[in-house]
PDB file of C-alpha atoms and ligand atoms in Angstrom:
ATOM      1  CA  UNK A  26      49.385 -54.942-173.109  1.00 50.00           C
ATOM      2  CA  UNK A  27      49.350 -58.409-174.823  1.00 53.00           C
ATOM      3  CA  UNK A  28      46.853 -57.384-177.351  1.00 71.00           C
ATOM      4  CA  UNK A  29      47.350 -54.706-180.421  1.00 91.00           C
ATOM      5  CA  UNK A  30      45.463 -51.943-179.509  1.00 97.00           C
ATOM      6  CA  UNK A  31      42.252 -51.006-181.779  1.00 98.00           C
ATOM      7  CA  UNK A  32      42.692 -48.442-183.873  1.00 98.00           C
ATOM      8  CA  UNK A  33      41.528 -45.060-183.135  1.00 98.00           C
ATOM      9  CA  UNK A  34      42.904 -41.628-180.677  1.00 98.00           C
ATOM     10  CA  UNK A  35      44.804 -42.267-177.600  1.00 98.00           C
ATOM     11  CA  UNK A  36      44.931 -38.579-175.494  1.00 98.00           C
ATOM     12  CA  UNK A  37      47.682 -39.562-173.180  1.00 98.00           C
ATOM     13  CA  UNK A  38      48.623 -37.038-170.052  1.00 98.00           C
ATOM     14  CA  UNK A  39      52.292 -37.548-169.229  1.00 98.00           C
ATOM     15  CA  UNK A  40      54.213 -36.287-165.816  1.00 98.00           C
ATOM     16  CA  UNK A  41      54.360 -32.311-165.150  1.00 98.00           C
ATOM     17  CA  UNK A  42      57.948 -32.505-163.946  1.00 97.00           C
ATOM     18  CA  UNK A  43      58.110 -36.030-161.797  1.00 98.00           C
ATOM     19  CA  UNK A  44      58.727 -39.099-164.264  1.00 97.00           C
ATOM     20  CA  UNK A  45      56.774 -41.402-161.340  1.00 97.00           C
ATOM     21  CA  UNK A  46      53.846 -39.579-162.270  1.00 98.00           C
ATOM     22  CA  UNK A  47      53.063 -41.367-165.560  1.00 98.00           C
ATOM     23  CA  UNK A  48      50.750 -44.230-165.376  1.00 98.00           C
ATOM     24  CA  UNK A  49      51.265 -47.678-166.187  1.00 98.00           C
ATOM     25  CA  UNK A  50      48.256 -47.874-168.756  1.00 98.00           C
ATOM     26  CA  UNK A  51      50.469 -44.544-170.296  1.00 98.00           C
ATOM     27  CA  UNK A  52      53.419 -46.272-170.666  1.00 98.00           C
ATOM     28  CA  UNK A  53      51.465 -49.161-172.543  1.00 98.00           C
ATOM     29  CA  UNK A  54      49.264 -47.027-174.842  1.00 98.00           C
ATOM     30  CA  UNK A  55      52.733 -45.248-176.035  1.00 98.00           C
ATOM     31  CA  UNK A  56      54.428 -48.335-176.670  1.00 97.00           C
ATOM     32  CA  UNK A  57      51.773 -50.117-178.864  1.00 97.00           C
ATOM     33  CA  UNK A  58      50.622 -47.062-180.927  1.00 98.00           C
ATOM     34  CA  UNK A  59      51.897 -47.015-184.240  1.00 97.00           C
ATOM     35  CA  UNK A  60      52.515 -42.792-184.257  1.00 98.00           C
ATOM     36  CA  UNK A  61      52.091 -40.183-181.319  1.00 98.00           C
ATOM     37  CA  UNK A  62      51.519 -36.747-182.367  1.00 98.00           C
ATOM     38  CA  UNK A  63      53.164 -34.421-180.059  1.00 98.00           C
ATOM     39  CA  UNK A  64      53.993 -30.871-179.621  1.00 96.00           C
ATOM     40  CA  UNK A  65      57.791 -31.171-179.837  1.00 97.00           C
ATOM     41  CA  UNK A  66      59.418 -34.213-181.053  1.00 97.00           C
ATOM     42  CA  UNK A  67      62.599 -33.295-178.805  1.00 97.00           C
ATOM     43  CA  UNK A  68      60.404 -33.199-175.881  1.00 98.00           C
ATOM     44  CA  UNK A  69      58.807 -36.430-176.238  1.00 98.00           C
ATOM     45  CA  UNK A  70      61.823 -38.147-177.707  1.00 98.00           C
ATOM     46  CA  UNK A  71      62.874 -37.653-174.148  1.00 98.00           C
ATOM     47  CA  UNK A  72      60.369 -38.761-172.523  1.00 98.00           C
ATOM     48  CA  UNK A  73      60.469 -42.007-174.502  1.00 98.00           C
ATOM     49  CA  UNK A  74      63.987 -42.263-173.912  1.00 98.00           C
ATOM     50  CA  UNK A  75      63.470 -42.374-170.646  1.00 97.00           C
ATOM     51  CA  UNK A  76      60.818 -45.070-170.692  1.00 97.00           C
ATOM     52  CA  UNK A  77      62.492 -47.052-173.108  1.00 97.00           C
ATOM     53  CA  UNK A  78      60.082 -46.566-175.554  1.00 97.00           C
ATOM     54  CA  UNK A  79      60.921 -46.688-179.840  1.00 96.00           C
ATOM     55  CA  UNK A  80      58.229 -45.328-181.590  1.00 95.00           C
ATOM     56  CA  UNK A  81      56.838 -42.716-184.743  1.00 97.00           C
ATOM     57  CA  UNK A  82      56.785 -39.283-183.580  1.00 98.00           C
ATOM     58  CA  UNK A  83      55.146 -36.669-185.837  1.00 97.00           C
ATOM     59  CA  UNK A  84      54.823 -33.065-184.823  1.00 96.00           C
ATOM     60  CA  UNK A  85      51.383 -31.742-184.175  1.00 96.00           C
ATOM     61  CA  UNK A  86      49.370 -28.766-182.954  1.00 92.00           C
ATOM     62  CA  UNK A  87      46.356 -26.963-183.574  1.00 87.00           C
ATOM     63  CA  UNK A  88      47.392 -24.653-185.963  1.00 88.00           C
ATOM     64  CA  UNK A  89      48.376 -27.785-188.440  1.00 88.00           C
ATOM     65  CA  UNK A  90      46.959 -26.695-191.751  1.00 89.00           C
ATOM     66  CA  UNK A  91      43.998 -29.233-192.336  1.00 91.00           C
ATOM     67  CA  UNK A  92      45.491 -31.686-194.940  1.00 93.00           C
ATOM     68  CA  UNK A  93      47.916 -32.650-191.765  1.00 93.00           C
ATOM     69  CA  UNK A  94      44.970 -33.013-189.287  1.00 96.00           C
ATOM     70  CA  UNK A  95      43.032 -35.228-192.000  1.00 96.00           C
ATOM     71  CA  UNK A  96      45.807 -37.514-192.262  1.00 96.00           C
ATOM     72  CA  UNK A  97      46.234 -37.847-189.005  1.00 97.00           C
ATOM     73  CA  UNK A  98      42.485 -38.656-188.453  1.00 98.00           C
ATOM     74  CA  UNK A  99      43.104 -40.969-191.971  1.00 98.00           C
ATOM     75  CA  UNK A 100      45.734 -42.585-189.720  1.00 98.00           C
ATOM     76  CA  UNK A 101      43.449 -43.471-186.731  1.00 98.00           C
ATOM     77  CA  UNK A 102      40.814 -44.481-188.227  1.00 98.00           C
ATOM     78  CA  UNK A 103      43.000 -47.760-189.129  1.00 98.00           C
ATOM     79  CA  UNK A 104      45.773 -47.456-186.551  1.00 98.00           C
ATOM     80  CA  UNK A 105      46.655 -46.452-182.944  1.00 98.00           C
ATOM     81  CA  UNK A 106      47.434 -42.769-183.071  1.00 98.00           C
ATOM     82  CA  UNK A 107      48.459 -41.336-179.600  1.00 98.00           C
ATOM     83  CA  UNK A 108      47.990 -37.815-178.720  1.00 98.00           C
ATOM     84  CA  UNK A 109      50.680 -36.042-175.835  1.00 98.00           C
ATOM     85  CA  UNK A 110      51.553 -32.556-175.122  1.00 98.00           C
ATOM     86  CA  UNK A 111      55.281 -31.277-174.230  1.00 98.00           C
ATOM     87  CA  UNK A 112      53.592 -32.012-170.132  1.00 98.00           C
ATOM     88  CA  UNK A 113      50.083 -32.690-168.522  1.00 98.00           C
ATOM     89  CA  UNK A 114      46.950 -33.516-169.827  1.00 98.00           C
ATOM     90  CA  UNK A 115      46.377 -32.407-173.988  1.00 98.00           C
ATOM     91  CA  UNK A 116      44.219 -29.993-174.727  1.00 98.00           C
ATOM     92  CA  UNK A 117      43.965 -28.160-170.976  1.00 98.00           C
ATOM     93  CA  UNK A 118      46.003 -24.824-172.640  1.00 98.00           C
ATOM     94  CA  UNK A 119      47.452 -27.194-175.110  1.00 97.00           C
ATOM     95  CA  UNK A 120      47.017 -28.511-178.638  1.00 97.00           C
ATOM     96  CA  UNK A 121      44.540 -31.019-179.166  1.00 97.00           C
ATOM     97  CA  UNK A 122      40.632 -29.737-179.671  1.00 97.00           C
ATOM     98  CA  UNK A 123      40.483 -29.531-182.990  1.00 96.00           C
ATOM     99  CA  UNK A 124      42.138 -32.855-183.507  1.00 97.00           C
ATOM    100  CA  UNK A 125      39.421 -34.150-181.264  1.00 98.00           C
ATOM    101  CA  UNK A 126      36.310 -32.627-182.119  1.00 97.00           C
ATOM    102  CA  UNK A 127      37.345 -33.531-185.946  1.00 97.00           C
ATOM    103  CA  UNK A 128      38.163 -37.189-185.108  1.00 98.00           C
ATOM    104  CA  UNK A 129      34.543 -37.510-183.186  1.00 98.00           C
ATOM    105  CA  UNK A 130      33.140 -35.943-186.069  1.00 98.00           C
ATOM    106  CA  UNK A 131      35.245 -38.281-188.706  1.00 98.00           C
ATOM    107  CA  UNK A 132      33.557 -41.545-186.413  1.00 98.00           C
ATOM    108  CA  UNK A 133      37.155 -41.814-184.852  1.00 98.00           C
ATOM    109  CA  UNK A 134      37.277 -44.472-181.556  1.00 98.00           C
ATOM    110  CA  UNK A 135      38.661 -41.775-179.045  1.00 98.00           C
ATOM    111  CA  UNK A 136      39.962 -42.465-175.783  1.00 98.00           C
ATOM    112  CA  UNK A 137      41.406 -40.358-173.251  1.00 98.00           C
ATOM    113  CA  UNK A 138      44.119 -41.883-170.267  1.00 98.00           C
ATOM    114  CA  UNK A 139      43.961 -39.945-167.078  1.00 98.00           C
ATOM    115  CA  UNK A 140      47.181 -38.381-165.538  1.00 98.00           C
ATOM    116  CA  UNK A 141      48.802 -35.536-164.035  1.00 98.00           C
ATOM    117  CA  UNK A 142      47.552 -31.650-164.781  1.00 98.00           C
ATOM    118  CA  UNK A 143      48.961 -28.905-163.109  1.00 98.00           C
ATOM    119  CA  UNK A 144      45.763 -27.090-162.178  1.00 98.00           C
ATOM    120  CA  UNK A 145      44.229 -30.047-160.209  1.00 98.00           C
ATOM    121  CA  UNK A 146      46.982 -30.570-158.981  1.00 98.00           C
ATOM    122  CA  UNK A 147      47.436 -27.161-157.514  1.00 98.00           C
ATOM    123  CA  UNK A 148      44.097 -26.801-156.554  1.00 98.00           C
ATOM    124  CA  UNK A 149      44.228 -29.805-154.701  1.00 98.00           C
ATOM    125  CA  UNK A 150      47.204 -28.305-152.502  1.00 98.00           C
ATOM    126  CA  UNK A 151      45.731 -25.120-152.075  1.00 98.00           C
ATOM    127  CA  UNK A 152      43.718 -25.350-149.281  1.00 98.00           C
ATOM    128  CA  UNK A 153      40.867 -23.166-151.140  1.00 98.00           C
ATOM    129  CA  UNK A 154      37.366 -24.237-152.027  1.00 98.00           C
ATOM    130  CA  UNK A 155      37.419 -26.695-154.364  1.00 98.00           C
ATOM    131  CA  UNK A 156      33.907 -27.848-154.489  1.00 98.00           C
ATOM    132  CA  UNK A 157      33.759 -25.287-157.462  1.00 98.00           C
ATOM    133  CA  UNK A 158      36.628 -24.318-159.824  1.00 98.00           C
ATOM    134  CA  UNK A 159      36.939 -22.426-162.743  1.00 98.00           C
ATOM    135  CA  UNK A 160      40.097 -22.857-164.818  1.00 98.00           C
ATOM    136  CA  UNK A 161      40.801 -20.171-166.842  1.00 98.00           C
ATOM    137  CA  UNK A 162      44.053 -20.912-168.720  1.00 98.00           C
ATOM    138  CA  UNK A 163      46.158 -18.255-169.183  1.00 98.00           C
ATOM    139  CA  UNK A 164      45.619 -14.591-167.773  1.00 97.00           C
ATOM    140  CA  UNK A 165      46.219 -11.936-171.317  1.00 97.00           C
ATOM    141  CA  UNK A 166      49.846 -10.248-170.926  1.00 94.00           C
ATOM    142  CA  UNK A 167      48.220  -6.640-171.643  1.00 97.00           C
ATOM    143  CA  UNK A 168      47.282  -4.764-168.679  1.00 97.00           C
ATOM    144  CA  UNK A 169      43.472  -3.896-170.595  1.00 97.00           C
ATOM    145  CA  UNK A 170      43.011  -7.867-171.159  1.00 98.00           C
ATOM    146  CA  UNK A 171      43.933  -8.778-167.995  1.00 98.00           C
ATOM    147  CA  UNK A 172      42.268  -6.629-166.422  1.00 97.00           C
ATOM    148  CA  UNK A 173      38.983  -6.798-168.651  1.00 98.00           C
ATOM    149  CA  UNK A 174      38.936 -10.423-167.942  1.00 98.00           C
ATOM    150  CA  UNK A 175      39.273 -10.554-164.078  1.00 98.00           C
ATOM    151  CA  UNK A 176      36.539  -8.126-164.309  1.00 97.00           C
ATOM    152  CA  UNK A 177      34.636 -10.823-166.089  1.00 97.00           C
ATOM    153  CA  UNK A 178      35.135 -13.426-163.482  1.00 98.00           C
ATOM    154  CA  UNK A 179      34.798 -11.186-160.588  1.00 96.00           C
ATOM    155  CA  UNK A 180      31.356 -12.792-159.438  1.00 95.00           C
ATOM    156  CA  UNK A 181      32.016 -16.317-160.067  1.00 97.00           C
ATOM    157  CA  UNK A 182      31.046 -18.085-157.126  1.00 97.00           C
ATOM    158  CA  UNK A 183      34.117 -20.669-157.146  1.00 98.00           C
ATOM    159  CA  UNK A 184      37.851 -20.664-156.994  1.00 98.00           C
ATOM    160  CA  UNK A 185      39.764 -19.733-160.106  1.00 98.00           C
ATOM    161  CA  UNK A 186      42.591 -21.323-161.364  1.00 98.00           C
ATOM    162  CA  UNK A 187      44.974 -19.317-163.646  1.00 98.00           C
ATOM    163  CA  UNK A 188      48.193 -20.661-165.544  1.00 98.00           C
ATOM    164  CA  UNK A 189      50.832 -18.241-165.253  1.00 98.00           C
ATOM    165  CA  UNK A 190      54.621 -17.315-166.041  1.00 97.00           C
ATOM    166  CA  UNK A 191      57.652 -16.351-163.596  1.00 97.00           C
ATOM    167  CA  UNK A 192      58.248 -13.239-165.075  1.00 96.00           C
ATOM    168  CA  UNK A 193      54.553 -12.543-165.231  1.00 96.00           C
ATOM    169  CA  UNK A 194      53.215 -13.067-161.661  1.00 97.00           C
ATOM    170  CA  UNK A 195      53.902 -10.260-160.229  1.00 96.00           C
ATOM    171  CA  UNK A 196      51.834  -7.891-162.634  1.00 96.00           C
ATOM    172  CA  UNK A 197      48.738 -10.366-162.255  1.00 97.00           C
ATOM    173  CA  UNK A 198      48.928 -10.207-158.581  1.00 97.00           C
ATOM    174  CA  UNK A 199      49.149  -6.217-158.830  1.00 96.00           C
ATOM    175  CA  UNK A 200      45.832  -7.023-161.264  1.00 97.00           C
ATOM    176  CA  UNK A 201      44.203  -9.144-159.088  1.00 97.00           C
ATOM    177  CA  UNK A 202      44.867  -6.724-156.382  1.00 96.00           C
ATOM    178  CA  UNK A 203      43.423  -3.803-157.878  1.00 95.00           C
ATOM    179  CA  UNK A 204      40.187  -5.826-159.921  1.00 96.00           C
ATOM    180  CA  UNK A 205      39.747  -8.606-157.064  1.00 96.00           C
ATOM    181  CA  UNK A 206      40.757  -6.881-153.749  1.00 94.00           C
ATOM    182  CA  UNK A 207      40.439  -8.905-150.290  1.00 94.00           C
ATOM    183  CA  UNK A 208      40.826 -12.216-151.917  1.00 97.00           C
ATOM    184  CA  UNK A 209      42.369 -15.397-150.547  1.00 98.00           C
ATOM    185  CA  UNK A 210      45.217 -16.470-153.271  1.00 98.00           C
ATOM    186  CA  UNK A 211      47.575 -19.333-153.562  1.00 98.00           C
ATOM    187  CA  UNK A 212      50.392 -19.233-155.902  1.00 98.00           C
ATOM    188  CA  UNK A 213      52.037 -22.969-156.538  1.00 98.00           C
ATOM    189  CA  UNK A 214      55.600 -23.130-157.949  1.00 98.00           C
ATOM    190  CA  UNK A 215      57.042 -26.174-159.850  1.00 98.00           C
ATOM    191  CA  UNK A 216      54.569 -28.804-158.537  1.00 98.00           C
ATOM    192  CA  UNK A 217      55.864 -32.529-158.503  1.00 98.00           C
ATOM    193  CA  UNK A 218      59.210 -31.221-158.750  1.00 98.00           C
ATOM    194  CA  UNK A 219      62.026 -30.821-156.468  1.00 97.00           C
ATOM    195  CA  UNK A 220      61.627 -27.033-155.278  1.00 96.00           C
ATOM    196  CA  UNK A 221      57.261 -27.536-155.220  1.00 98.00           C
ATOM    197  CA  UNK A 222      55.867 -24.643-152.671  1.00 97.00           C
ATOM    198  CA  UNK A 223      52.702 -23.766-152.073  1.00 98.00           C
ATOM    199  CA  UNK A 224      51.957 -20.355-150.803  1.00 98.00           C
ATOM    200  CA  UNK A 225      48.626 -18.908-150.009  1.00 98.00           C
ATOM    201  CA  UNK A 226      47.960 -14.651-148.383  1.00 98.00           C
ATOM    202  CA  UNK A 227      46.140 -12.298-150.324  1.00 97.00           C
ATOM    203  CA  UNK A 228      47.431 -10.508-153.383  1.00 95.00           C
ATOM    204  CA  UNK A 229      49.791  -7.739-151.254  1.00 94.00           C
ATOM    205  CA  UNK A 230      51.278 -10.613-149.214  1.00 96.00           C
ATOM    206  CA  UNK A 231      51.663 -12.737-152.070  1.00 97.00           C
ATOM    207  CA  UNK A 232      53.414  -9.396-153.996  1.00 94.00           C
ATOM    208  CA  UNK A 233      55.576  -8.292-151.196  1.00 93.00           C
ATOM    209  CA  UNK A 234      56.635 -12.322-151.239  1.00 95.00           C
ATOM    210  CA  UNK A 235      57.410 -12.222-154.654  1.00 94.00           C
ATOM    211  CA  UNK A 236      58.561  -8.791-155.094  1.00 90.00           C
ATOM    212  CA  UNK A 237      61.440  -9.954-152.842  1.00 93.00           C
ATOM    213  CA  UNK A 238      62.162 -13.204-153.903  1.00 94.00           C
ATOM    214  CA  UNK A 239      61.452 -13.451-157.646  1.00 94.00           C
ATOM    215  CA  UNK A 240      59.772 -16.718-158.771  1.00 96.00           C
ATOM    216  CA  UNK A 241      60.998 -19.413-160.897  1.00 96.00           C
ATOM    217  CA  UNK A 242      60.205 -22.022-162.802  1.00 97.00           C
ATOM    218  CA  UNK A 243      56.105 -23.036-163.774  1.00 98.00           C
ATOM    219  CA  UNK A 244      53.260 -21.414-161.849  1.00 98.00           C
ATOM    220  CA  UNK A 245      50.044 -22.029-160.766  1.00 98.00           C
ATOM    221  CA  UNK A 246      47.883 -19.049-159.551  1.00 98.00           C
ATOM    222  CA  UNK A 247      44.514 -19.561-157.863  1.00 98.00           C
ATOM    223  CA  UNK A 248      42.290 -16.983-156.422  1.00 98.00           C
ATOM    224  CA  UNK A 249      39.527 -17.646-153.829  1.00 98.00           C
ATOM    225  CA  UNK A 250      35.835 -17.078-154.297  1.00 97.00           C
ATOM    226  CA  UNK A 251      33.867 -13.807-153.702  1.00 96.00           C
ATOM    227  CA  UNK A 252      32.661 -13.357-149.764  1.00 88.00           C
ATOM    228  CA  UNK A 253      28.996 -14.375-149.986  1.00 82.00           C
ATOM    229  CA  UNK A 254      26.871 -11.654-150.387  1.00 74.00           C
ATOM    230  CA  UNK A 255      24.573 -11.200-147.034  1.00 75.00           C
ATOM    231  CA  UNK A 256      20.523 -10.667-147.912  1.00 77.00           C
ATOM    232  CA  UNK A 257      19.849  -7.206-148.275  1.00 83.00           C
ATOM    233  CA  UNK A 258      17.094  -5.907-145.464  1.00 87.00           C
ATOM    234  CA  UNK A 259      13.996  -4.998-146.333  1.00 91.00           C
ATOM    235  CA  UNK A 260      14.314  -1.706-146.126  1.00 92.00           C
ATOM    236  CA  UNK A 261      17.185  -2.311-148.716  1.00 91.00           C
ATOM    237  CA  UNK A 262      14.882  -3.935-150.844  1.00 94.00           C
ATOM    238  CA  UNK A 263      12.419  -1.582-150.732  1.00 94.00           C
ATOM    239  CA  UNK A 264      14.979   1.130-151.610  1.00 94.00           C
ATOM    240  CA  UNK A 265      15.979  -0.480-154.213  1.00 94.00           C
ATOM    241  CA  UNK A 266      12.162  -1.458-155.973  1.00 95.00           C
ATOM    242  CA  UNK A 267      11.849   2.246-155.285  1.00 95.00           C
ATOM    243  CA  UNK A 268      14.747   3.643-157.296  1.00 94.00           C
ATOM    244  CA  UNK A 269      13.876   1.346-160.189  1.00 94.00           C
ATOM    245  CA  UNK A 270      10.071   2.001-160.328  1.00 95.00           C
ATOM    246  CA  UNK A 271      10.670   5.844-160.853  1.00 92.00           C
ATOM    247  CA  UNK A 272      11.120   4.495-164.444  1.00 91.00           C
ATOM    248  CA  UNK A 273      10.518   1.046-165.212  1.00 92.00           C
ATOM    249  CA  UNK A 274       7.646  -1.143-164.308  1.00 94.00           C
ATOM    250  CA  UNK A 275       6.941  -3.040-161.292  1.00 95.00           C
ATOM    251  CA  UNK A 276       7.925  -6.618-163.398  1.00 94.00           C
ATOM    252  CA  UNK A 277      10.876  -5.038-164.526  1.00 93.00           C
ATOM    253  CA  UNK A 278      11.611  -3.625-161.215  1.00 94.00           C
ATOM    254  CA  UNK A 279      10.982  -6.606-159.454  1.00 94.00           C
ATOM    255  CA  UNK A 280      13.390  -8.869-162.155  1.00 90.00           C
ATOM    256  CA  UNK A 281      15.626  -6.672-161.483  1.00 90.00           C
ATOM    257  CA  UNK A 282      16.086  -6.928-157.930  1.00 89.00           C
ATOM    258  CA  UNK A 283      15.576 -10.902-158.001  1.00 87.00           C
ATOM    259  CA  UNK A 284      18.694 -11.094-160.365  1.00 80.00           C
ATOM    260  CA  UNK A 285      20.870  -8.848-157.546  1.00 81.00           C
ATOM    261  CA  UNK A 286      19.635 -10.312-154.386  1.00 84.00           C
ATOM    262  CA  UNK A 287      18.875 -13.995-155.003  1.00 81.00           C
ATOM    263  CA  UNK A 288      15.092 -12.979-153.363  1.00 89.00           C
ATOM    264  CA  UNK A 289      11.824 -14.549-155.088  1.00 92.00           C
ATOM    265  CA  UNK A 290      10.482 -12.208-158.211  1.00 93.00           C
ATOM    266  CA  UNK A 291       6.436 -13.356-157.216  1.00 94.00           C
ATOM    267  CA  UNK A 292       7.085 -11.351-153.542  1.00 94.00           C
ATOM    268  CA  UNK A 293       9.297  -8.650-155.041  1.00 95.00           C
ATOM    269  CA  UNK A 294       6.544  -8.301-157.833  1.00 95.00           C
ATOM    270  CA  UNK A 295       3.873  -8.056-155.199  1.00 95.00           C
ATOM    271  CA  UNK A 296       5.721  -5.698-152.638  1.00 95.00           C
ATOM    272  CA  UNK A 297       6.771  -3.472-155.720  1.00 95.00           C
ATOM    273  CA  UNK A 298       2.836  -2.856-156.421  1.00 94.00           C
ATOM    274  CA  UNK A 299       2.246  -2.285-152.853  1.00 94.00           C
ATOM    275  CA  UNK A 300       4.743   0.235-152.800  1.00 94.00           C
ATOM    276  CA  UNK A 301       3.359   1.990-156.388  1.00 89.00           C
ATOM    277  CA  UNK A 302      -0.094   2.061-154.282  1.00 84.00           C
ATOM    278  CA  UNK A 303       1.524   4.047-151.896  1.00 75.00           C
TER     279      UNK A 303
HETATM  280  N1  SAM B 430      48.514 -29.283-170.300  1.00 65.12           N
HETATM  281  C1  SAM B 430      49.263 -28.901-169.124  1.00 65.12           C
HETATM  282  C2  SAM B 430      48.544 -29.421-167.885  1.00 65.12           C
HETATM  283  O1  SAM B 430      47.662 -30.254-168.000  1.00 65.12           O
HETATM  284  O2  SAM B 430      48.880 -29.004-166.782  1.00 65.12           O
HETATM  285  C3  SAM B 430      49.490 -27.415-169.080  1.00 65.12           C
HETATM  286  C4  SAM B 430      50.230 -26.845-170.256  1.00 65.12           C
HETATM  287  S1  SAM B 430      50.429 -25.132-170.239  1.00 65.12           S
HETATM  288  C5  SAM B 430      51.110 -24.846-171.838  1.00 65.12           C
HETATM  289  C6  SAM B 430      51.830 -24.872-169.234  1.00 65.12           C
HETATM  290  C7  SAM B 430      51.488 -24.160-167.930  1.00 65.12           C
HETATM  291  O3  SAM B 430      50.992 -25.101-166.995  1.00 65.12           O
HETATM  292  C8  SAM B 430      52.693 -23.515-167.258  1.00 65.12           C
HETATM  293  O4  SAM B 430      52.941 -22.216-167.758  1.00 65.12           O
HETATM  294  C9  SAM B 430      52.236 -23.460-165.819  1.00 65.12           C
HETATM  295  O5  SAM B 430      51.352 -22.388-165.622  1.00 65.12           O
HETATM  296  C10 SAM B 430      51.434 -24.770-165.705  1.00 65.12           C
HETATM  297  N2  SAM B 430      52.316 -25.857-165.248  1.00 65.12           N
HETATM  298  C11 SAM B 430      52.758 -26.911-165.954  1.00 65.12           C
HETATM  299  N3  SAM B 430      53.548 -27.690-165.194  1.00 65.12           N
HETATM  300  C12 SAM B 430      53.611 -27.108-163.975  1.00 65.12           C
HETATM  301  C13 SAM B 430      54.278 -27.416-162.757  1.00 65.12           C
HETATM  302  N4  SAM B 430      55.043 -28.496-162.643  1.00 65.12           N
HETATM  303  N5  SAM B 430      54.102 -26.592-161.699  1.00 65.12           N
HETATM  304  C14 SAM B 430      53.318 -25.498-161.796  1.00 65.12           C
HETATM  305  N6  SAM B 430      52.682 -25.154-162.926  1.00 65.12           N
HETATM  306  C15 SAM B 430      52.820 -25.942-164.002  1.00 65.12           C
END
C-alpha cells in the first residue's frame, strides 16, 4: 500500500489454521494501521511474526468496560485501528459487535476485509444445501439449552451450521439425534489444516464414528434441512378445519390451517363455511 491508510476501523479475517489463507490486502491493512485490537496479544504477535509485521497490539473484546471501547473509537476516528480475532472473520462467535455498532454510531469510517471463516468454509465442503444456511454459533453445553434450542430450529427450512468442541460433539450428536431425528449431518474437523476431514451420515453414524474414534482439534457441525412437508389431502384438510371449528371460528380456523399447510386462507376460509353449513 503506497498510501497511509485513512483513518477509521479495519475488521480484518486472518487464516483458520493455513497461513496461505490470509489475503494480500490483509497483510497490507495490518502493516499500515497504527494499533490492531485483538483478542490475545500472544496470538496475534504470532501471526505478525510470521508475516513480518511490527506493529501496536492492544487487547480487546467485548466485555472491555466502555472507557476502553471509547478510546479505541477516539483512536479511529483519527487513525487506522485494525480489528482481528485469535482466527477467522471478527465478530462471527467472536469479539467485535459492540466495537462496531458503537464506531458506526460514533461516525467511524468502517471497513471490513474478506477472508477465511470456518462455517463457510465447512459448509462449502459439505455437500448439503447451501442455498440457505443458518449459522447458529455455538450449541449451549447444558443438556435443557441444547436441547431447547434445536427444538427452536427444528423447522428451519435451511442447513444449520453449529460451532462445536472435541470433547463436546458427541453429546450434540446424541441431541441432535433425539430433537432432529433422520437428518443428513456433516461434521468437519480442523479445516485448512493438515488432518481436514469431512464426514457426512446421520447423527447414529456420525456417533458410532465418533464414539470410536474420538475427535480432535476444531469442529464444524452442520445439520441438513427438514424433508419437505408433502400437501396434506383434502380430506386432511377438511379434518383438520373440522377439529378447529368445534371451537374457534371459521377465520381463525382457516388461519390456522394456512400457517400449517402453506394452502391459501381465501379457499380454506370458504371451504371452512361450507363445511359449518353442513
Ligand atoms: N471467528 C471464527 C470464524 O470466523 O470461523 C470462529 C471463532 S470461534 C471462537 C471458534 C470455533 O470456530 C471453533 O470452536 C470451531 O468450532 C470453529 N473453527 C475455527 N477454526 C476451525 C477449523 N480450522 N476447523 C474447524 N472448525 C473451526
Amino acid at each position: 500500500m503506497d498510501q497511509a491508510l485513512p483513518p477509521g476501523l479495519y475488521i480484518v479475517a486472518t487464516p483458520i489454521g493455513n497461513l496461505g489463507d490470509i489475503t494480500l490486502r490483509a497483510i497490507e491493512t495490518l502493516r499500515g494501521v497504527s494499533v490492531i485490537a485483538c483478542e490475545d496479544t500472544r496470538v496475534t504477535g504470532k501471526l505478525l511474526r510470521l508475516l513480518g509485521i511490527k506493529a501496536r497490539m492492544i487487547r480487546y473484546d467485548d466485555h472491555a468496560g466502555e472507557g476502553d471501547r471509547q478510546r479505541l473509537i477516539d483512536t479511529m476516528l483519527t487513525e487506522p485501528v485494525a480489528l482481528v480475532s485469535d482466527a477467522g472473520t471478527p465478530l462471527v462467535s467472536d469479539p467485535g459487535f459492540r466495537l462496531v455498532r458503537e464506531a458506526r454510531a460514533a461516525g467511524a469510517a468502517i471497513t471490513s476485509l474478506p477472508g477465511p471463516s470456518a462455517a463457510i468454509v465447512a459448509l462449502t465442503l459439505s455437500g448439503l444445501p447451501s442455498d440457505r444456511f443458518l449459522f447458529a454459533g455455538f450449541l449451549p453445553s447444558k443438556a435443557k439449552a441444547r436441547a431447547d434450542m434445536l427444538g427452536e430450529l427444528a423447522d428451519v427450512p435451511a442447513t444449520l451450521i453449529f460451532y462445536e468442541t472435541a470433547p463436546r460433539l458427541a453429546d450434540a450428536l446424541a441431541a441432535i439425534d433425539e430433537v432432529l431425528p433422520g437428518r443428513e449431518l456433516a461434521v468437519a474437523r480442523e479445516l485448512t489444516k493438515k488432518f481436514e476431514e469431512c464426514r457426512t451420515g446421520s447423527s447414529a453414524e456420525l456417533a458410532a464414528h465418533y464414539g470410536a474414534h474420538p475427535p480432535k482439534g476444531e469442529i464444524v457441525l452442520m445439520v441438513g434441512p427438514p424433508p419437505e412437508k408433502s400437501a396434506p389431502g383434502e380430506a386432511d384438510v377438511d379434518a383438520m378445519l373440522l377439529a378447529l371449528l368445534a371451537d374457534t371460528k371459521a377465520s381463525q380456523a382457516a388461519a390456522q390451517v394456512a400457517r400449517e399447510t402453506g394452502l391459501d386462507r381465501k379457499l380454506l376460509y370458504a371451504r371452512a363455511m361450507e363445511l359449518r353449513g353442513k
